[in-house]
GROMACS .gro file of C-alpha atoms in nm:
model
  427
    1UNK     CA    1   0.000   0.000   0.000
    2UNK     CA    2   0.132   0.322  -0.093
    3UNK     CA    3   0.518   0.184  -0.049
    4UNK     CA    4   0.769   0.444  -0.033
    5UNK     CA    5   1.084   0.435  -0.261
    6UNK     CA    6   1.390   0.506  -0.047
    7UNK     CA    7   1.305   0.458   0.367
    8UNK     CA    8   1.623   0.559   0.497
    9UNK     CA    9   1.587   0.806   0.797
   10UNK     CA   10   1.703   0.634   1.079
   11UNK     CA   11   1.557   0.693   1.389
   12UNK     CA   12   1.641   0.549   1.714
   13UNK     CA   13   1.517   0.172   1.754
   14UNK     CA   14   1.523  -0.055   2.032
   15UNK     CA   15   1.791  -0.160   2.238
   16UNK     CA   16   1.915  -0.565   2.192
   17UNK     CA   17   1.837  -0.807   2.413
   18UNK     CA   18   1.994  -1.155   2.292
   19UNK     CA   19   1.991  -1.051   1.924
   20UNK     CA   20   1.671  -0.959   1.929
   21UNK     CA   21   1.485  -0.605   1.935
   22UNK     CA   22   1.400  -0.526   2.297
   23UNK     CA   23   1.064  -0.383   2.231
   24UNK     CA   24   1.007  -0.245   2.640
   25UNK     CA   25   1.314  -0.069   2.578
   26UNK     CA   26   1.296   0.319   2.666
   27UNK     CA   27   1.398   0.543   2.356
   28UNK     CA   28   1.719   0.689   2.488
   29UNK     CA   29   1.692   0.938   2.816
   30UNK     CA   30   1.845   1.275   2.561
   31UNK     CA   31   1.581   1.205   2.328
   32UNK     CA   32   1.254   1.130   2.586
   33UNK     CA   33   1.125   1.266   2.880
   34UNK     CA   34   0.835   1.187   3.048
   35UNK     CA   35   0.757   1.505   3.261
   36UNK     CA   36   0.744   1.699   2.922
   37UNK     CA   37   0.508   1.580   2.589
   38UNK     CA   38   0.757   1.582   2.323
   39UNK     CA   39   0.437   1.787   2.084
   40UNK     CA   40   0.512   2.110   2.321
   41UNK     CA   41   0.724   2.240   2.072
   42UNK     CA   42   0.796   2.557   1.937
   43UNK     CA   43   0.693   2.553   1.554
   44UNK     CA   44   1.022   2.763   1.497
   45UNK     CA   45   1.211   2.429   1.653
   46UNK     CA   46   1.003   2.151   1.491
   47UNK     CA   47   1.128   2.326   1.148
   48UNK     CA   48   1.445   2.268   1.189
   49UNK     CA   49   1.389   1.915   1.246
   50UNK     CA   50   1.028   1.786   1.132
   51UNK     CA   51   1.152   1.389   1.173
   52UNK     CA   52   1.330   1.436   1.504
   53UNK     CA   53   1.032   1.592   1.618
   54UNK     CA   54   0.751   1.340   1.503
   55UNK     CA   55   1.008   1.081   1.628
   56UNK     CA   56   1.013   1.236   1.956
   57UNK     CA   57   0.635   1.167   1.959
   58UNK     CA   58   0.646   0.824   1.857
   59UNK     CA   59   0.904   0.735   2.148
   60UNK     CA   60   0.660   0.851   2.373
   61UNK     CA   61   0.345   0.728   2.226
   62UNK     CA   62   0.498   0.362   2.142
   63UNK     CA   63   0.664   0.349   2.474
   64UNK     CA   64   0.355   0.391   2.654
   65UNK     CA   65   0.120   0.169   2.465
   66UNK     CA   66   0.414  -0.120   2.432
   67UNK     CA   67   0.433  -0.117   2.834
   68UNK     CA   68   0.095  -0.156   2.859
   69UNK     CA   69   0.042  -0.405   2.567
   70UNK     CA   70   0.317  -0.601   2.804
   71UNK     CA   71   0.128  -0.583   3.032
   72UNK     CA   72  -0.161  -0.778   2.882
   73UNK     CA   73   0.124  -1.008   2.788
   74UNK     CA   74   0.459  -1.020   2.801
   75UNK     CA   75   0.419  -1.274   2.506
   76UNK     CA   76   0.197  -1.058   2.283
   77UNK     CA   77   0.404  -0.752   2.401
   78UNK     CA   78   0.706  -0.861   2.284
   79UNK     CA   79   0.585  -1.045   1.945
   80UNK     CA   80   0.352  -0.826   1.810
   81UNK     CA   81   0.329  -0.457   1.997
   82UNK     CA   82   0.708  -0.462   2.011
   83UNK     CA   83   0.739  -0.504   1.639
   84UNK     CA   84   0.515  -0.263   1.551
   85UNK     CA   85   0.678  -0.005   1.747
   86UNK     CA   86   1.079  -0.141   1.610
   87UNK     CA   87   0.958  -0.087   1.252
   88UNK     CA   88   0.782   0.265   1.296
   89UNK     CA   89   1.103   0.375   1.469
   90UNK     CA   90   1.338   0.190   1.269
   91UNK     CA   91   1.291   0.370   0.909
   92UNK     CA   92   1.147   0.582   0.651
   93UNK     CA   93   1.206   0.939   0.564
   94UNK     CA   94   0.862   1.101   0.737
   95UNK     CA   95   0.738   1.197   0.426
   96UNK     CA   96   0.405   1.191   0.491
   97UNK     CA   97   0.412   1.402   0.846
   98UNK     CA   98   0.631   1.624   0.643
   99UNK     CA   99   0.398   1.672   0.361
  100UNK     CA  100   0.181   1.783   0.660
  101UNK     CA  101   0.357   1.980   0.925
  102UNK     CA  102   0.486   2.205   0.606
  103UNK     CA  103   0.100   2.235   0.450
  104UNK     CA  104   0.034   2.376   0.848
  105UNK     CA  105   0.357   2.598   0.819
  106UNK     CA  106   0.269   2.740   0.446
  107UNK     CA  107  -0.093   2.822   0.595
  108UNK     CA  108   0.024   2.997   0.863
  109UNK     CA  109  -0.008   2.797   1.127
  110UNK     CA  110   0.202   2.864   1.430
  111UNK     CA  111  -0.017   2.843   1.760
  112UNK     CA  112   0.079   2.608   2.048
  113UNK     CA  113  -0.281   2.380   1.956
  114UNK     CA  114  -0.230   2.322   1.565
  115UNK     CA  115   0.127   2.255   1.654
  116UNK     CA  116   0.052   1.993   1.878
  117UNK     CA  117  -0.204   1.840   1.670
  118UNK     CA  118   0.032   1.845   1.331
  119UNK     CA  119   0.321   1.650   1.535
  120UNK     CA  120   0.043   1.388   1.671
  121UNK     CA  121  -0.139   1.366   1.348
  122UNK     CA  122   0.202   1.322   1.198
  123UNK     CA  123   0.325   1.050   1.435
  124UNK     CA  124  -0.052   0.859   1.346
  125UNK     CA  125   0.015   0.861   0.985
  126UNK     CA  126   0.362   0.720   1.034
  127UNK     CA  127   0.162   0.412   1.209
  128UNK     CA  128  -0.065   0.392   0.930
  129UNK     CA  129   0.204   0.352   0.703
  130UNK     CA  130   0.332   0.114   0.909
  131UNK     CA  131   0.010  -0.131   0.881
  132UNK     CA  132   0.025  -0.051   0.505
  133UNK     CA  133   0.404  -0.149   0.454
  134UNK     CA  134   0.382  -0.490   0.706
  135UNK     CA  135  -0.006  -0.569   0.511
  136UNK     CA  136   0.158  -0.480   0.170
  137UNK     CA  137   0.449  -0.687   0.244
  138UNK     CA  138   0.225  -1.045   0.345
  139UNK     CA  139   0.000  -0.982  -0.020
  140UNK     CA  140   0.326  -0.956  -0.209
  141UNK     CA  141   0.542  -1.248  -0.010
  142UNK     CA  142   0.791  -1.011   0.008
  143UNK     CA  143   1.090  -1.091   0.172
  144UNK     CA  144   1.242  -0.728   0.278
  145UNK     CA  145   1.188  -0.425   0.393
  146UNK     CA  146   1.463  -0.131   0.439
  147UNK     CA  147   1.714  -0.386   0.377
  148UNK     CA  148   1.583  -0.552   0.651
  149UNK     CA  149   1.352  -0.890   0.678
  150UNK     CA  150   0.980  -0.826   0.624
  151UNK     CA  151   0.781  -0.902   0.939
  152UNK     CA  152   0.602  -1.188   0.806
  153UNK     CA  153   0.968  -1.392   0.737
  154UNK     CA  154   1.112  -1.192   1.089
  155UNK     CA  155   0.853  -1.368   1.278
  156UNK     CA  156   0.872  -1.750   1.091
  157UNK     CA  157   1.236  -1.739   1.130
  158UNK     CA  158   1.223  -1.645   1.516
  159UNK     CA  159   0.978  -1.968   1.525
  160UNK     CA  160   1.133  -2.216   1.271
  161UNK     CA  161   1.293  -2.442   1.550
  162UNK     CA  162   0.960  -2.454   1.751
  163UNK     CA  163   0.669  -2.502   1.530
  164UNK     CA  164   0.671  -2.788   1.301
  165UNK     CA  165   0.748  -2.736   0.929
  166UNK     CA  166   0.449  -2.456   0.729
  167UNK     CA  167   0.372  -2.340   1.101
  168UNK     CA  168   0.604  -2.104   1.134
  169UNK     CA  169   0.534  -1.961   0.784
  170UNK     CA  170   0.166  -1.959   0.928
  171UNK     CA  171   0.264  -1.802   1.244
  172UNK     CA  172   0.486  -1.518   1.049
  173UNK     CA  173   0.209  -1.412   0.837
  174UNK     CA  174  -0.047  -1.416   1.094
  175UNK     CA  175   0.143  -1.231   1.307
  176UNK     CA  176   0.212  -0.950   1.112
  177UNK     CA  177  -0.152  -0.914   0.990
  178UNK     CA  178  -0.194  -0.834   1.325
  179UNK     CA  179   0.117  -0.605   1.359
  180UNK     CA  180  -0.091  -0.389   1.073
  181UNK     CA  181  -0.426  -0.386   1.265
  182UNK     CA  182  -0.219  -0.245   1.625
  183UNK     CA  183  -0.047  -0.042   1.437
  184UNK     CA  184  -0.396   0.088   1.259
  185UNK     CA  185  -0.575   0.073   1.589
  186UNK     CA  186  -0.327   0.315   1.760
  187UNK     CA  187  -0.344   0.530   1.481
  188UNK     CA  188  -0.666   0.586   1.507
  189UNK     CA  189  -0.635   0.597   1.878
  190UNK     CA  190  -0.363   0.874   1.864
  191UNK     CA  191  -0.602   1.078   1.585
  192UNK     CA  192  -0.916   1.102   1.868
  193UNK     CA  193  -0.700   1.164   2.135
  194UNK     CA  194  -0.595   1.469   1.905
  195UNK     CA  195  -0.846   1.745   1.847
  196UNK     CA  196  -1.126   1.872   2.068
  197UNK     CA  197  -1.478   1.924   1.911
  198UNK     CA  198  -1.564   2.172   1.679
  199UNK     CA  199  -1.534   2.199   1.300
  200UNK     CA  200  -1.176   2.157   1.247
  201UNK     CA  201  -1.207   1.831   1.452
  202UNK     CA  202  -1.511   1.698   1.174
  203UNK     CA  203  -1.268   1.787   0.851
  204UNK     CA  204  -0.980   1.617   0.990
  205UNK     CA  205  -1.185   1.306   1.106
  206UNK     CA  206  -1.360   1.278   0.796
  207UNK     CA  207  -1.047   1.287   0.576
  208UNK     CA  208  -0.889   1.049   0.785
  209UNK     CA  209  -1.159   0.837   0.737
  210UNK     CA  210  -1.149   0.882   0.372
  211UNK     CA  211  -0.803   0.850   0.302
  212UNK     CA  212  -0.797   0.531   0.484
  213UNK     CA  213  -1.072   0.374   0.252
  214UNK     CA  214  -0.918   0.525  -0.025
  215UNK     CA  215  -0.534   0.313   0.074
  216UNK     CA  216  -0.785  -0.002   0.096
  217UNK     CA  217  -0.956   0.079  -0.253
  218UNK     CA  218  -0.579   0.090  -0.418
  219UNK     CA  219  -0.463  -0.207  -0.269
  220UNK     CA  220  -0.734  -0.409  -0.409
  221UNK     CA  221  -0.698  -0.265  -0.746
  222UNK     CA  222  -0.384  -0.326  -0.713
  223UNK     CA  223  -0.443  -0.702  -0.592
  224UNK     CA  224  -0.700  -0.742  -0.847
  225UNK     CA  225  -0.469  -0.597  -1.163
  226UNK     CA  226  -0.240  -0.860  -1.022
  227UNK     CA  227  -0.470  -1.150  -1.039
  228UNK     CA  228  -0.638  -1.084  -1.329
  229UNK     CA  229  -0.322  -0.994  -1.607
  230UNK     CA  230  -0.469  -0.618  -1.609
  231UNK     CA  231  -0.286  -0.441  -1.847
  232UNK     CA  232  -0.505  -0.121  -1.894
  233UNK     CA  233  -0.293   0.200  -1.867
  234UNK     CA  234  -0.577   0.392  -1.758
  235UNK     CA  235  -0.684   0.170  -1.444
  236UNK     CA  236  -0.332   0.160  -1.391
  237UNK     CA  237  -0.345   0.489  -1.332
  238UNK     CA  238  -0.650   0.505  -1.101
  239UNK     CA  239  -0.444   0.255  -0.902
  240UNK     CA  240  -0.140   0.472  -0.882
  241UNK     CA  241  -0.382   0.775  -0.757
  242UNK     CA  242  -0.555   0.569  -0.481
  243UNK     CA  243  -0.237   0.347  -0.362
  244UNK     CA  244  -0.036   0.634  -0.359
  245UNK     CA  245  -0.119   1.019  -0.465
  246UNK     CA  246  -0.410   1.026  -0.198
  247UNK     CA  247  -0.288   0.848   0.062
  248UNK     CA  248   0.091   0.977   0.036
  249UNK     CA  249   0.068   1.377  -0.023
  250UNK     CA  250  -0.256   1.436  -0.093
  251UNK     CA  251  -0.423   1.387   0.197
  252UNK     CA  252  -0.163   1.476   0.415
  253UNK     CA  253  -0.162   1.792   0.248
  254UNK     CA  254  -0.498   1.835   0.309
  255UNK     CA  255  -0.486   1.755   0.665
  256UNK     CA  256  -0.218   2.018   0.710
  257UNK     CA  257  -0.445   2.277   0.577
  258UNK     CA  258  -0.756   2.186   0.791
  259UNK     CA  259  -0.527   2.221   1.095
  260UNK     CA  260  -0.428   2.555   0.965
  261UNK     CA  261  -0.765   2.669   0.904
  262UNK     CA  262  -0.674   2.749   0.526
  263UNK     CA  263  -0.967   2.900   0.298
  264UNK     CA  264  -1.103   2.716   0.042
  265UNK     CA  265  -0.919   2.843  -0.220
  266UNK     CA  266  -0.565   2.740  -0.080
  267UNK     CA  267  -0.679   2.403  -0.020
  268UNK     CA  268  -0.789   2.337  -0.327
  269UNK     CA  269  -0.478   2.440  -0.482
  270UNK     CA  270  -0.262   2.262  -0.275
  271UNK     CA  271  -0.490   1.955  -0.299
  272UNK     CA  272  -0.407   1.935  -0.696
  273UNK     CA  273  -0.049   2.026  -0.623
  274UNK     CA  274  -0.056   1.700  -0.348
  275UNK     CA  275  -0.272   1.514  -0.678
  276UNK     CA  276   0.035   1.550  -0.905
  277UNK     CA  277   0.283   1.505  -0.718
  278UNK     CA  278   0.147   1.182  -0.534
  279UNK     CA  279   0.096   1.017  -0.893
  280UNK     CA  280   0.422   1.107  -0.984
  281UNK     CA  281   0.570   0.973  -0.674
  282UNK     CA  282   0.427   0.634  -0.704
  283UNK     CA  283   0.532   0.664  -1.087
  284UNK     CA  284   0.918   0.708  -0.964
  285UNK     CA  285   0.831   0.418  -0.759
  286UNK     CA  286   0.755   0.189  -0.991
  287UNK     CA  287   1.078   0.269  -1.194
  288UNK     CA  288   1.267   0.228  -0.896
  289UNK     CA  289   1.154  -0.111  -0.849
  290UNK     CA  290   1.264  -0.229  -1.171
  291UNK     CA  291   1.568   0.043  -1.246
  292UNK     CA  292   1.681   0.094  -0.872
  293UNK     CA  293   1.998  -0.021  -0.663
  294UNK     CA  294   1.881  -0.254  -0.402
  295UNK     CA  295   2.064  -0.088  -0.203
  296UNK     CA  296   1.916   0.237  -0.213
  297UNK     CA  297   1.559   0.095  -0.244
  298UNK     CA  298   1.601  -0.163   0.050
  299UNK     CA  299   1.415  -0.432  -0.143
  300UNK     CA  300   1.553  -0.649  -0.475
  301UNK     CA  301   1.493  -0.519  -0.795
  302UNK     CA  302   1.228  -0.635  -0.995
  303UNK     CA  303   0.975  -0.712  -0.682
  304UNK     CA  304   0.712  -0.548  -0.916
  305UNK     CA  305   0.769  -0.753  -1.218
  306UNK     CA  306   0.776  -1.127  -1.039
  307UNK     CA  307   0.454  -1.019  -0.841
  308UNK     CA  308   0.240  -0.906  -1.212
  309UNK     CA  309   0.146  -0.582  -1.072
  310UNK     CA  310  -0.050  -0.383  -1.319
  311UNK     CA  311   0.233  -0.056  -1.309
  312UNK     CA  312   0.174   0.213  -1.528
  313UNK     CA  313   0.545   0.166  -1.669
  314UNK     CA  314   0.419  -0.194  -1.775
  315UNK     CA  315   0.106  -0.100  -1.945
  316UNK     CA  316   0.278   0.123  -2.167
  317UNK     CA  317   0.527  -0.086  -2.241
  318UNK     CA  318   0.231  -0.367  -2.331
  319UNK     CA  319   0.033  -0.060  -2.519
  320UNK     CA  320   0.315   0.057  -2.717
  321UNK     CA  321   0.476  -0.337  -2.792
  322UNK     CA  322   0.087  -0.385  -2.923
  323UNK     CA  323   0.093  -0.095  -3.152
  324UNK     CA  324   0.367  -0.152  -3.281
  325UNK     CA  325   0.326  -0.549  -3.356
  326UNK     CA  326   0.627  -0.631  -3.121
  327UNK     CA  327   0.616  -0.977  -3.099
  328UNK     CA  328   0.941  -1.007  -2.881
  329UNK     CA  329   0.825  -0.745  -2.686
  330UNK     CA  330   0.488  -0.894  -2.568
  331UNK     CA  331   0.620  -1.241  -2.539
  332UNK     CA  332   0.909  -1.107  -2.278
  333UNK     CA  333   0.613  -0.946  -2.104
  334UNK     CA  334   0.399  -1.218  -2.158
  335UNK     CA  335   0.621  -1.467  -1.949
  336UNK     CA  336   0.810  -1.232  -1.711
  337UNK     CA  337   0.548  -1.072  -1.552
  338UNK     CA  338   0.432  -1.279  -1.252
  339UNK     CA  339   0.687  -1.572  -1.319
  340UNK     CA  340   0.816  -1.550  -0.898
  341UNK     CA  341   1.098  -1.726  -1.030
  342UNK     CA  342   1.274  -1.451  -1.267
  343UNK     CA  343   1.636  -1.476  -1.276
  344UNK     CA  344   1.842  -1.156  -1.303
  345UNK     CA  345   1.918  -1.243  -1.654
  346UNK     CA  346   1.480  -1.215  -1.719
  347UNK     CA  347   1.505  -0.879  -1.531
  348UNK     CA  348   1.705  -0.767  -1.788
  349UNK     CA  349   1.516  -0.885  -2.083
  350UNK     CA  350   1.236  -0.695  -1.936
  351UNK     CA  351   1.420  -0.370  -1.848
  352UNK     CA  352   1.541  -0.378  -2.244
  353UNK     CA  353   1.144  -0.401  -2.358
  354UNK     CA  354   1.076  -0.209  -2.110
  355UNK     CA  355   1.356   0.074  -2.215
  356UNK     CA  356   1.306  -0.080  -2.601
  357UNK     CA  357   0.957   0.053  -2.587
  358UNK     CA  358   1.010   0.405  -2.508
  359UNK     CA  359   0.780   0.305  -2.159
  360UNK     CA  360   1.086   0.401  -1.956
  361UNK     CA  361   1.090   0.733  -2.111
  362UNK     CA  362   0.754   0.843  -2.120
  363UNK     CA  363   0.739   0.764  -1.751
  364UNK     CA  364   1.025   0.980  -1.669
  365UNK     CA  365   0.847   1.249  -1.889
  366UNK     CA  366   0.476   1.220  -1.733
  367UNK     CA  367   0.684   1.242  -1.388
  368UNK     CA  368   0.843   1.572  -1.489
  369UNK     CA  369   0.525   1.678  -1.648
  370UNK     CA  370   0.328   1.599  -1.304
  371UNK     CA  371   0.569   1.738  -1.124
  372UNK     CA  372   0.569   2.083  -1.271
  373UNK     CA  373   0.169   2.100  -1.265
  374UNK     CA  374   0.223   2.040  -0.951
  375UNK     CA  375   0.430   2.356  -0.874
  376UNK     CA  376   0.219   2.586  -1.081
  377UNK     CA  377  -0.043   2.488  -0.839
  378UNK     CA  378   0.147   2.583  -0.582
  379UNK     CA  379   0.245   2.902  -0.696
  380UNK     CA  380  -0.107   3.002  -0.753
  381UNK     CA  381  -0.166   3.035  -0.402
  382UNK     CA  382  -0.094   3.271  -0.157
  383UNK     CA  383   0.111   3.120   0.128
  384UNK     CA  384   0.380   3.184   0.415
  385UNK     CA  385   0.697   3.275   0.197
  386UNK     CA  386   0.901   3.034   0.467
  387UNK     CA  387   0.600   2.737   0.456
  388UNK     CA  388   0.539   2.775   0.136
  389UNK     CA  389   0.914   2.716  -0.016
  390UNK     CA  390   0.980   2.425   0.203
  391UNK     CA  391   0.687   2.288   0.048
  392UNK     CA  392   0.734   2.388  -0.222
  393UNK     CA  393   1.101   2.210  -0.241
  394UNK     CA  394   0.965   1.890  -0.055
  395UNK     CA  395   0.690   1.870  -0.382
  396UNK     CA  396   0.982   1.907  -0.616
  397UNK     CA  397   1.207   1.643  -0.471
  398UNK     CA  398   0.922   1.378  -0.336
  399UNK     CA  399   0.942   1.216  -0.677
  400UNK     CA  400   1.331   1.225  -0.740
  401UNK     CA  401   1.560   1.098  -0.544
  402UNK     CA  402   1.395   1.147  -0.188
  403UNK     CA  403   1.298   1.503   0.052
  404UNK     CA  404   1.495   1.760   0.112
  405UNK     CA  405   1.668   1.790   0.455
  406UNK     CA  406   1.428   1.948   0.697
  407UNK     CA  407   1.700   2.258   0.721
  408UNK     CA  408   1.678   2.494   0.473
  409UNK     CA  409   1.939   2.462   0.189
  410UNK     CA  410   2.256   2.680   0.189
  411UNK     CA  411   2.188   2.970  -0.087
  412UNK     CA  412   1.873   2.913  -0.132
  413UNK     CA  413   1.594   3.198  -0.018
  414UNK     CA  414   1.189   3.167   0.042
  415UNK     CA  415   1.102   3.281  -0.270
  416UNK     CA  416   0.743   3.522  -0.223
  417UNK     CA  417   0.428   3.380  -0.245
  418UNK     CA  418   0.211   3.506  -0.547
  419UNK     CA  419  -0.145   3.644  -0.497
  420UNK     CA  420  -0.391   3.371  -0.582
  421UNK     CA  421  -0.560   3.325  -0.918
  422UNK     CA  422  -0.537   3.126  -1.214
  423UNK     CA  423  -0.528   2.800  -1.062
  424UNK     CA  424  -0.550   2.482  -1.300
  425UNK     CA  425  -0.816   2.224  -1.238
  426UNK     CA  426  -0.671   1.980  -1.062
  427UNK     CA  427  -0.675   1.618  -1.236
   0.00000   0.00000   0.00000
């Protein structure tokens, strides 16, 4: 659901007890304290650092509900709470709590209450993205995430001496559906503890309800493209703009307004800016998947093509082969895609039709295209010179090579926000 390209922000993970992740583990004492919630920040502060800062909130949030998961128990708080709170600690850039806490900052929000509810809203959607990743990773039998193993095979290995053969397997996969639904459940938790009544609180419920149904709705396209051979570069499309654009700017962006108390106006043109972007960031995506170092992706290359999923890079490639009566184009498509079994040598055949095609290409120029719609979206509304161009550079890099740092870059000044008008429909 929604999967990220490159999840390498570090934060601080659990200590190790016997190899193994010591999920009751305290973050460290510098970076928690108890006496203080780590969401009384100064917004000045939480720019310099918007991870640290959401990551200072998920210490304290995961600490507390781990403890008391233990104390249910100590079984189920190790196995299960534990590992959802090692794997929202343990990686990913923040991209979505960024997309948000610099929506909040372009609007002009500042105050002590939107503050607090940006960080916590930010440190929920970085536990929805866990349940996505850990779900996404059990539909696709995938065997890593950030370079690291996937839940599912975490969990079977732990167990492969003590349940008899299959069990384990059963065990890991069953266990991490369940690692998603905590990790869901406290979302949601976190997200009502949030906001008190009153009309803000209604917008940001409802399009947190929304944008959850709509990371369901993609995975199932997705699922279904999958199952069915679906090479139709139009739903692939759709997919793309539920799995992803929604659920990975878009919304986010949105939230970030409604916190701010933006006008209609704004929202809307940072909504279409968020629509772009997204669909070009799940676009880079799938190119990374197939074009990408391992090492910078944290997954092997080519997960997309052994799983058959119905990428817009693929059904151009199909569309184009078709046109063009490319038999040895379709066949390589024909039995690559889905074959689990690919060798490195069939990746290749398939990144030459793929390149052969002119797929690869047009991808890169639909990003750029996106991406620049994007921006003029932006720039049609009137925003926070300081918000607005850290937004405006997170938008620009989301679907290159990763975010910008969180500090602003050397040389480079808030450029003024223009006076609203002549906004594009968004798409």
């Amino acid at each position: 659901m929604g999967r990220t390209q490159t999840e390498d922000h570090d934060t601080a993970g659990p200590r190790l007890v016997g190899g193994r992740a010591s999920p009751r583990a305290r973050p460290d004492d510098a970076r928690y304290d108890a006496a203080r919630p780590p969401w009384d920040e100064d917004a000045s502060a939480v720019d310099r650092d918007v991870a640290g800062a959401v990551g200072r909130v998920l210490d304290h949030v995961l600490a507390d509900r781990v403890e008391r998961a233990h104390d249910l128990d100590p079984l189920f708080g190790d196995d299960v709470a534990g590992r959802v709170a090692h794997f929202t600690r343990s990686g990913g850039k923040r991209t979505r709590s960024r997309f948000l806490w610099w929506t909040l900052r372009a609007c002009g929000g500042e105050g002590a209450v939107p503050v607090a509810a940006a960080l916590r809203i930010g440190a929920a959607l970085e536990l929805l993205q866990t349940c996505a990743l850990v779900h996404d990773d059990v539909m696709d039998g995938s065997v890593l995430r950030r370079a690291r193993p996937a839940v599912h095979v975490d969990v079977a290995a732990q167990y492969a001496d003590a349940a008899p053969a299959g069990r384990a397997e059963r065990l890991g996969d069953g266990t991490a559906v369940l690692t998603g639904d905590l990790a869901l459940a406290w979302a949601d938790d976190l997200l009502a503890e949030v906001m008190p009544e009153g009309g803000t609180a209604r917008t940001v419920r409802r399009l947190w309800s929304d944008m959850r149904t709509e990371m369901v709705a993609g995975q199932y396209l997705d699922l279904h493209g999958q199952a069915t051979g679906s090479r139709s570069l139009p739903r692939a499309l759709r997919t793309a703009r539920l799995k992803s654009a929604l659920y990975s700017v878009e919304r986010p962006i949105a939230l970030g307004a409604a916190l701010a108390g933006a006008d209609d106006g704004t929202t809307a043109a940072l909504c279409a800016a968020g629509r772009c972007v997204g669909t070009a960031f799940q676009l880079r995506d799938d190119l990374g998947d197939v074009f990408g170092d391992p090492r910078d992706t944290g997954k092997p290359a080519g997960g997309d093509i052994r799983e058959g999923k119905p990428t817009c890079l693929v059904a151009l490639a199909h569309t184009r082969a078709t046109a063009a009566g490319d038999r040895r184009a379709l066949d390589v498509l024909e039995r690559s895609l889905g074959h689990e079994a690919l060798t490195g040598e069939g990746l290749e055949e398939v990144r030459e039709v793929l390149a052969g095609t002119g797929a690869r290409t047009a991808v890169e120029a639909m990003i750029d295209r996106l991406v620049a719609q994007g921006l003029r979206h932006v720039d049609g509304a009137l925003l926070d010179p300081h918000g607005g161009e850290r937004l405006r550079l997170l938008l620009a890099s989301a679907a290159g090579e990763g975010p910008p740092r969180d500090t602003h870059p050397c040389g480079t000044r808030p450029r003024p926000a223009r006076a609203a008008g002549g906004q594009e429909a968004g798409r």
